[in-house]
């Protein structure tokens, strides 16, 4: 089962992880990366971020940006013409 | 403990900026990269549009370069600020609507600002003397340094030996002997250096790094300014100029006709903001109408769309027109090829 967006994961008694959703639908690359980059400046380490986009480039550019900045990508998936990348802000 | 100097590198995604950053990195300097999104970049978003490009890898070259070098890359959204560069370039345009010299000054100026805000020590670019006729000449190099405010904190590692020593060289932050004296349009020295560094995969941009150097694109942008009666643009305007066939049969409107499925999908995203037309009796392209349509204009537009549909040889093609005010169907005769004068095609 996959957590639905904005549902903090219950880690069995440990503090739940905060999740931030970035809606980058309708934006063409590299704008989704730019939105993510701006948002991460205000996020605490450990926060999970789910970026949702409609440009297929999201599945390449967002993980590349994450690798460059050291934020682990937890999952990527695609549904109904939307592309999702779930990452964690590095500690 | 000795201070580790920090340089900010302008990373376009091409070979020269990659080499410049690598040269400085190899001297023990900490490097981070900056890349600018002006809206005119050839990179990135065009992947999403054209179906025919689907087989090519969808990488963003600037990010890819950063990954190869192991440096952080910051992509800056400069769409709004960049307008003044495109609309009022102090040093004018190149062969098309590319304000390359003003553009370099703007980008180095942004890098200077970033350097100051982030406590970095100097700026590096991949500029090579004589490589571009307008913006990369021996006499424009000091001008860029001066007008951007970067002055002697701007180092061009590929051509440094042909230029006066900058502060990082004079102060011994970098070793000038390990910099280069490349000049001219010959790419061989850069390719050999890439080989020496073990870099085998790199982007080879043809022409320029943005659509403003493209003759067709520049013509469409000039048409947009002329028909609107003002030199201005929004991001959507300049994105739409990259897509489809642009046909202006009347001064008051133009059609943007998708050339393939990917473009049709992309244009569909704009159908709430424009009148859209598409054939229903035959397969055919999604079309947007930019401007004002009279009843007569609508029929002409429908006949043009029919011309680009698979019903081009049929007597009649049914076209659906949708606007914010409603929708209607038209049954029209496709225009014949000779009825579309060359001057309609932008
Ligand atoms: S080609 Fe475009 S991005 Fe490159 S310097 Fe010229 S105007 Fe700037």
Coordinates of C-alpha atoms and ligand atoms in Angstrom, one line a residue:
Chain A
X1 CA 0.0 0.0 0.0
X2 CA 1.3 3.4 -0.8
X3 CA 0.7 6.4 1.5
X4 CA -1.7 8.9 0.0
X5 CA -0.3 12.3 -0.6
X6 CA -0.2 14.5 2.5
X7 CA -0.8 11.5 4.8
X8 CA 2.1 11.5 7.3
X9 CA 3.5 8.0 7.6
X10 CA 2.9 6.4 11.0
X11 CA 6.2 4.9 11.9
X12 CA 4.9 2.8 14.8
X13 CA 5.0 5.1 17.7
X14 CA 8.0 7.1 16.3
X15 CA 7.1 10.7 15.3
X16 CA 5.3 10.7 12.0
X17 CA 7.2 12.0 9.0
X18 CA 5.8 15.3 7.6
X19 CA 5.0 15.3 3.9
X20 CA 4.9 18.3 1.7
X21 CA 3.3 18.1 -1.7
X22 CA 4.6 20.3 -4.6
X23 CA 2.1 20.6 -7.4
X24 CA 4.1 21.1 -10.5
X25 CA 1.3 20.0 -12.9
X26 CA 1.2 22.0 -16.1
X27 CA 4.8 23.2 -15.7
X28 CA 7.4 22.3 -18.2
X29 CA 11.0 21.3 -17.1
X30 CA 13.0 22.8 -15.6
X31 CA 10.2 24.7 -13.8
X32 CA 9.3 21.7 -11.6
X33 CA 12.9 21.5 -10.4
X34 CA 13.0 25.2 -9.7
X35 CA 9.8 24.9 -7.6
X36 CA 11.3 22.0 -5.7
X37 CA 14.6 23.9 -5.2
X38 CA 12.7 26.9 -3.8
X39 CA 10.5 24.8 -1.5
X40 CA 13.4 22.8 0.0
X41 CA 15.1 26.0 1.3
X42 CA 12.2 26.3 3.8
X43 CA 11.9 22.6 4.8
X44 CA 13.4 20.8 7.7
X45 CA 15.7 17.9 7.3
X46 CA 13.8 14.6 7.2
X47 CA 10.7 16.1 5.6
X48 CA 9.3 14.0 2.8
X49 CA 8.4 15.9 -0.4
X50 CA 6.1 14.5 -3.1
X51 CA 6.4 16.4 -6.4
X52 CA 3.6 15.8 -8.9
X53 CA 4.1 16.9 -12.5
X54 CA 2.8 16.3 -16.0
X55 CA 6.0 16.8 -17.9
X56 CA 7.6 13.4 -18.3
X57 CA 11.0 15.1 -17.8
X58 CA 10.1 15.3 -14.1
X59 CA 11.1 11.6 -13.7
X60 CA 14.6 12.4 -15.0
X61 CA 15.3 15.9 -13.9
X62 CA 14.0 15.8 -10.3
X63 CA 16.0 12.6 -9.4
X64 CA 19.0 14.2 -11.1
X65 CA 18.6 17.4 -9.0
X66 CA 18.2 15.2 -5.9
X67 CA 21.3 13.3 -6.6
X68 CA 23.3 16.5 -7.1
X69 CA 22.0 17.9 -3.8
X70 CA 22.2 14.7 -1.8
X71 CA 18.4 14.3 -1.1
X72 CA 17.5 10.6 -1.4
X73 CA 14.7 9.7 -3.8
X74 CA 12.4 7.2 -2.1
X75 CA 10.1 6.4 -4.9
X76 CA 9.0 7.4 -8.4
X77 CA 5.8 6.4 -10.1
X78 CA 3.4 7.4 -12.8
X79 CA -0.4 7.3 -12.9
X80 CA -3.0 8.8 -15.2
X81 CA -0.5 11.0 -17.1
X82 CA 1.0 12.3 -13.9
X83 CA 4.5 11.8 -12.7
X84 CA 5.4 11.5 -9.0
X85 CA 8.7 11.7 -7.2
X86 CA 8.9 11.1 -3.5
X87 CA 12.1 12.3 -1.8
X88 CA 13.4 13.1 1.6
X89 CA 15.1 16.3 2.5
X90 CA 18.6 15.1 3.6
X91 CA 19.5 15.4 7.2
Chain B
X1 CA 44.0 25.5 8.5
X2 CA 44.2 27.0 5.1
X3 CA 41.1 28.7 3.6
X4 CA 39.4 26.7 0.8
X5 CA 38.3 29.2 -1.9
X6 CA 34.9 28.9 -3.4
X7 CA 34.0 29.6 -7.1
X8 CA 30.6 29.8 -8.6
X9 CA 30.5 28.5 -12.2
X10 CA 28.0 29.3 -14.9
X11 CA 26.9 25.9 -16.2
X12 CA 25.1 25.9 -19.6
X13 CA 25.2 22.2 -20.0
X14 CA 27.7 22.4 -22.9
X15 CA 31.3 21.3 -23.0
X16 CA 33.1 24.7 -22.4
X17 CA 31.4 25.5 -19.1
X18 CA 32.0 21.9 -18.0
X19 CA 35.7 22.1 -18.7
X20 CA 36.0 25.5 -17.0
X21 CA 34.5 24.2 -13.8
X22 CA 36.6 21.0 -14.0
X23 CA 39.9 23.0 -14.5
X24 CA 39.2 25.0 -11.4
X25 CA 37.9 22.1 -9.4
X26 CA 41.2 20.2 -10.1
X27 CA 43.0 23.1 -8.5
X28 CA 41.3 22.3 -5.2
X29 CA 38.7 25.0 -5.4
X30 CA 35.2 24.2 -4.1
X31 CA 32.8 24.8 -7.0
X32 CA 29.0 25.1 -7.3
X33 CA 27.1 25.8 -10.5
X34 CA 24.4 28.2 -11.6
X35 CA 22.1 27.7 -14.6
X36 CA 19.5 30.2 -15.7
X37 CA 16.1 29.6 -17.0
X38 CA 15.1 32.5 -19.2
X39 CA 12.1 30.8 -21.0
X40 CA 14.1 30.8 -24.3
X41 CA 16.4 27.9 -23.3
X42 CA 16.5 25.0 -25.8
X43 CA 16.9 22.6 -22.9
X44 CA 14.3 20.9 -20.9
X45 CA 10.7 21.7 -21.5
X46 CA 10.8 21.0 -25.3
X47 CA 11.2 17.3 -24.3
X48 CA 7.6 17.3 -23.2
X49 CA 6.3 18.7 -26.4
X50 CA 7.6 16.9 -29.4
X51 CA 6.6 13.3 -29.8
X52 CA 9.4 12.8 -32.2
X53 CA 12.0 13.5 -29.5
X54 CA 10.7 10.7 -27.3
X55 CA 13.5 8.4 -28.1
X56 CA 16.2 10.8 -27.1
X57 CA 17.2 10.7 -23.4
X58 CA 15.4 13.4 -21.5
X59 CA 18.3 14.6 -19.5
X60 CA 18.8 18.2 -18.5
X61 CA 22.3 18.8 -19.6
X62 CA 23.2 21.3 -16.9
X63 CA 22.1 18.9 -14.2
X64 CA 23.9 16.1 -16.0
X65 CA 27.2 18.1 -16.1
X66 CA 26.8 18.9 -12.4
X67 CA 26.5 15.2 -11.7
X68 CA 29.5 14.3 -13.7
X69 CA 31.6 17.0 -11.9
X70 CA 30.1 16.2 -8.5
X71 CA 29.0 19.8 -7.8
X72 CA 25.7 21.3 -6.7
X73 CA 23.7 23.1 -9.3
X74 CA 21.2 25.8 -8.7
X75 CA 18.7 26.6 -11.5
X76 CA 17.5 30.2 -11.3
X77 CA 14.2 31.3 -12.7
X78 CA 15.1 34.7 -14.3
X79 CA 12.1 34.8 -16.7
X80 CA 10.8 38.2 -15.5
X81 CA 14.2 40.0 -15.1
X82 CA 15.4 38.7 -18.4
X83 CA 12.7 40.5 -20.3
X84 CA 14.6 43.8 -20.1
X85 CA 17.6 42.0 -21.7
X86 CA 15.5 40.8 -24.6
X87 CA 13.4 43.9 -25.1
X88 CA 16.0 46.6 -24.6
X89 CA 19.5 45.3 -25.1
X90 CA 22.1 48.0 -24.6
X91 CA 24.5 46.4 -27.1
X92 CA 21.9 45.3 -29.6
X93 CA 21.1 41.9 -31.2
X94 CA 23.2 39.3 -32.9
X95 CA 22.2 37.7 -36.2
X96 CA 18.6 37.2 -35.0
X97 CA 16.9 38.4 -31.7
X98 CA 19.8 37.1 -29.6
X99 CA 21.1 39.9 -27.3
X100 CA 24.2 37.8 -26.5
X101 CA 26.4 40.5 -25.0
X102 CA 23.7 41.9 -22.8
X103 CA 22.7 38.3 -21.9
X104 CA 26.3 37.5 -20.7
X105 CA 26.5 40.7 -18.7
X106 CA 23.1 39.8 -17.1
X107 CA 24.1 36.3 -16.2
X108 CA 27.5 37.2 -14.9
X109 CA 25.8 40.0 -12.9
X110 CA 23.4 37.5 -11.4
X111 CA 26.3 35.2 -10.6
X112 CA 28.0 38.1 -8.8
X113 CA 24.9 38.7 -6.8
X114 CA 24.7 35.0 -5.9
X115 CA 28.4 34.9 -5.0
X116 CA 28.0 37.8 -2.6
X117 CA 24.9 36.4 -1.0
X118 CA 26.5 33.0 -0.6
X119 CA 29.9 34.0 0.5
X120 CA 31.8 32.7 -2.6
X121 CA 35.1 34.1 -3.8
X122 CA 35.0 34.3 -7.5
X123 CA 33.1 33.5 -10.7
X124 CA 34.1 31.2 -13.6
X125 CA 32.6 30.9 -17.1
X126 CA 33.4 28.7 -20.1
X127 CA 33.9 31.7 -22.4
X128 CA 36.5 31.4 -25.1
X129 CA 37.9 34.4 -26.9
X130 CA 36.8 34.5 -30.6
X131 CA 34.3 31.7 -30.3
X132 CA 31.2 33.9 -30.8
X133 CA 31.4 36.9 -33.1
X134 CA 29.3 39.2 -30.9
X135 CA 29.8 38.2 -27.3
X136 CA 33.0 36.3 -27.0
X137 CA 35.7 38.6 -28.4
X138 CA 38.8 39.9 -26.8
X139 CA 37.3 43.4 -26.5
X140 CA 34.0 42.2 -25.0
X141 CA 35.6 40.1 -22.2
X142 CA 36.6 43.2 -20.1
X143 CA 33.3 44.8 -21.0
X144 CA 31.3 41.9 -19.5
X145 CA 33.5 41.9 -16.4
X146 CA 33.0 45.6 -16.0
X147 CA 29.2 46.0 -16.8
X148 CA 28.3 42.9 -14.7
X149 CA 30.2 44.4 -11.7
X150 CA 32.2 41.2 -11.4
X151 CA 35.4 43.0 -12.5
X152 CA 38.5 41.0 -11.7
X153 CA 36.6 38.3 -9.8
X154 CA 35.5 36.9 -13.2
X155 CA 37.9 34.2 -14.4
X156 CA 37.7 32.4 -17.8
X157 CA 39.9 29.3 -17.3
X158 CA 39.8 28.4 -21.0
X159 CA 41.2 31.7 -22.3
X160 CA 42.8 33.1 -19.1
X161 CA 46.3 33.1 -20.5
X162 CA 45.3 35.5 -23.2
X163 CA 43.7 37.9 -20.7
X164 CA 45.1 40.1 -17.9
X165 CA 45.5 38.1 -14.6
X166 CA 42.4 38.3 -12.5
X167 CA 42.4 38.6 -8.7
X168 CA 42.2 34.8 -8.1
X169 CA 45.3 34.4 -10.2
X170 CA 47.2 37.4 -8.8
X171 CA 46.5 36.3 -5.2
X172 CA 47.5 32.7 -5.9
X173 CA 44.0 31.2 -5.2
X174 CA 44.5 29.5 -8.6
X175 CA 47.6 28.7 -10.5
X176 CA 47.6 30.7 -13.8
X177 CA 50.1 28.2 -15.3
X178 CA 47.4 25.5 -15.1
X179 CA 44.9 27.6 -17.0
X180 CA 44.5 27.7 -20.8
X181 CA 44.9 30.1 -23.8
X182 CA 42.2 28.8 -26.1
X183 CA 40.9 31.1 -28.8
X184 CA 38.8 31.0 -31.9
X185 CA 36.0 28.8 -33.2
X186 CA 38.1 25.6 -33.4
X187 CA 36.7 23.1 -31.0
X188 CA 39.6 20.7 -31.2
X189 CA 41.5 21.9 -28.1
X190 CA 38.4 21.6 -25.9
X191 CA 37.7 18.1 -27.2
X192 CA 41.3 17.1 -26.5
X193 CA 41.1 18.6 -23.0
X194 CA 37.8 16.7 -22.5
X195 CA 39.6 13.5 -23.5
X196 CA 42.5 14.2 -21.1
X197 CA 39.9 14.6 -18.3
X198 CA 38.2 11.4 -19.3
X199 CA 35.0 13.2 -20.3
X200 CA 33.6 11.4 -23.3
X201 CA 29.9 12.2 -23.2
X202 CA 29.0 15.9 -23.5
X203 CA 26.4 18.0 -25.2
X204 CA 27.4 19.7 -28.5
X205 CA 25.1 22.7 -28.8
X206 CA 24.7 23.7 -32.5
X207 CA 24.5 27.5 -32.9
X208 CA 23.4 29.0 -29.6
X209 CA 22.1 27.9 -26.3
X210 CA 18.6 29.5 -26.8
X211 CA 15.8 29.9 -29.3
X212 CA 16.6 33.6 -29.8
X213 CA 19.4 32.6 -32.1
X214 CA 17.0 30.7 -34.3
X215 CA 15.9 32.6 -37.4
X216 CA 12.3 31.1 -37.5
X217 CA 11.8 31.6 -33.9
X218 CA 13.0 35.2 -34.0
X219 CA 10.6 35.9 -37.0
X220 CA 7.7 34.6 -34.9
X221 CA 8.7 36.7 -31.9
X222 CA 9.0 39.8 -34.1
X223 CA 5.6 39.1 -35.6
X224 CA 4.1 38.8 -32.1
X225 CA 5.5 42.2 -31.1
X226 CA 4.4 43.8 -34.3
X227 CA 0.8 42.5 -34.3
X228 CA 0.2 43.3 -30.7
X229 CA 1.7 46.8 -31.2
X230 CA 4.0 46.4 -28.2
X231 CA 7.3 44.8 -27.4
X232 CA 6.4 42.5 -24.5
X233 CA 5.8 38.9 -23.8
X234 CA 4.6 36.4 -21.2
X235 CA 6.1 33.0 -20.6
X236 CA 3.2 31.3 -22.4
X237 CA 3.7 33.5 -25.5
X238 CA 7.3 32.4 -25.8
X239 CA 6.5 28.8 -25.1
X240 CA 3.9 28.7 -27.8
X241 CA 6.3 30.1 -30.3
X242 CA 8.3 26.9 -30.0
X243 CA 5.4 24.7 -30.9
X244 CA 3.5 24.0 -34.2
X245 CA 3.1 25.8 -37.5
X246 CA 2.3 29.5 -37.1
X247 CA 0.1 30.8 -39.9
X248 CA -1.1 34.4 -40.0
X249 CA -3.8 34.7 -42.7
X250 CA -5.0 38.1 -41.4
X251 CA -3.3 40.7 -39.2
X252 CA -5.9 40.2 -36.5
X253 CA -5.3 36.5 -35.8
X254 CA -2.9 33.7 -36.4
X255 CA -3.3 29.9 -36.1
X256 CA -0.9 27.6 -34.2
X257 CA -1.3 24.2 -35.9
X258 CA 0.1 21.2 -34.2
X259 CA 2.5 19.2 -36.4
X260 CA 2.2 15.9 -34.5
X261 CA 0.5 14.2 -31.6
X262 CA 2.9 15.5 -28.9
X263 CA 2.3 19.1 -30.0
X264 CA -1.5 18.5 -30.2
X265 CA -1.4 17.3 -26.5
X266 CA 0.7 20.3 -25.5
X267 CA -1.7 22.8 -27.3
X268 CA -4.7 21.1 -25.7
X269 CA -3.4 22.5 -22.4
X270 CA -4.2 26.0 -23.7
X271 CA -7.6 25.4 -25.1
X272 CA -9.4 27.2 -22.3
X273 CA -7.6 30.4 -23.1
X274 CA -7.8 30.4 -26.9
X275 CA -10.4 29.5 -29.5
X276 CA -9.4 25.9 -30.5
X277 CA -10.3 24.1 -33.7
X278 CA -10.0 20.4 -34.6
X279 CA -11.3 18.2 -37.4
X280 CA -14.0 15.7 -36.4
X281 CA -14.7 14.0 -39.7
X282 CA -11.1 13.2 -40.4
X283 CA -8.0 12.8 -38.2
X284 CA -6.1 16.1 -37.9
X285 CA -4.2 18.5 -35.8
X286 CA -5.3 20.5 -32.7
X287 CA -5.1 24.2 -33.6
X288 CA -5.3 27.3 -31.5
X289 CA -6.4 30.7 -32.7
X290 CA -4.4 33.6 -31.2
X291 CA -6.2 36.9 -31.8
X292 CA -9.6 38.1 -32.8
X293 CA -11.9 36.1 -35.0
X294 CA -14.8 37.4 -37.1
X295 CA -17.3 34.9 -38.6
X296 CA -15.5 35.2 -41.9
X297 CA -12.2 34.7 -40.1
X298 CA -13.5 31.6 -38.4
X299 CA -14.4 30.0 -41.8
X300 CA -11.0 30.8 -43.2
X301 CA -9.4 29.4 -40.1
X302 CA -11.5 26.2 -40.4
X303 CA -10.5 25.8 -44.0
X304 CA -6.8 26.1 -43.1
X305 CA -7.2 23.4 -40.4
X306 CA -9.0 21.2 -42.9
X307 CA -6.0 21.7 -45.2
X308 CA -3.7 20.2 -42.6
X309 CA -6.0 17.3 -41.7
X310 CA -6.1 13.9 -43.4
X311 CA -9.2 15.2 -45.2
X312 CA -7.2 17.7 -47.2
X313 CA -8.3 16.0 -50.5
X314 CA -11.9 15.6 -49.5
X315 CA -14.7 18.0 -50.7
X316 CA -15.7 18.8 -47.2
X317 CA -14.2 18.5 -43.7
X318 CA -16.1 19.0 -40.5
X319 CA -14.3 21.2 -38.0
X320 CA -15.3 21.8 -34.4
X321 CA -14.6 25.2 -32.9
X322 CA -14.6 25.7 -29.1
X323 CA -14.3 28.9 -27.3
X324 CA -15.1 30.2 -23.8
X325 CA -18.5 31.3 -25.2
X326 CA -19.5 27.9 -26.6
X327 CA -18.8 25.6 -29.5
X328 CA -19.9 25.1 -33.1
X329 CA -19.3 22.8 -36.0
X330 CA -18.4 24.0 -39.5
X331 CA -18.4 22.0 -42.7
X332 CA -15.8 23.5 -45.0
X333 CA -13.8 22.9 -48.1
X334 CA -10.1 22.5 -47.3
X335 CA -7.9 25.2 -48.8
X336 CA -5.7 24.1 -51.7
X337 CA -2.0 24.4 -51.2
X338 CA -1.8 27.3 -53.7
X339 CA -4.4 29.1 -51.6
X340 CA -2.0 29.4 -48.7
X341 CA 0.5 32.1 -49.7
X342 CA 4.0 31.7 -48.4
X343 CA 3.8 35.0 -46.5
X344 CA 1.1 33.5 -44.2
X345 CA 3.6 31.0 -42.9
X346 CA 5.6 32.6 -40.1
Ligands
LIG1 S1 22.6 32.3 -27.3 FE1 20.9 33.0 -26.0 S2 21.5 32.3 -23.9 FE2 23.3 32.2 -25.2 S3 24.3 34.1 -24.8 FE3 23.1 34.4 -26.7 S4 21.1 35.2 -25.9 FE4 22.2 34.4 -24.1

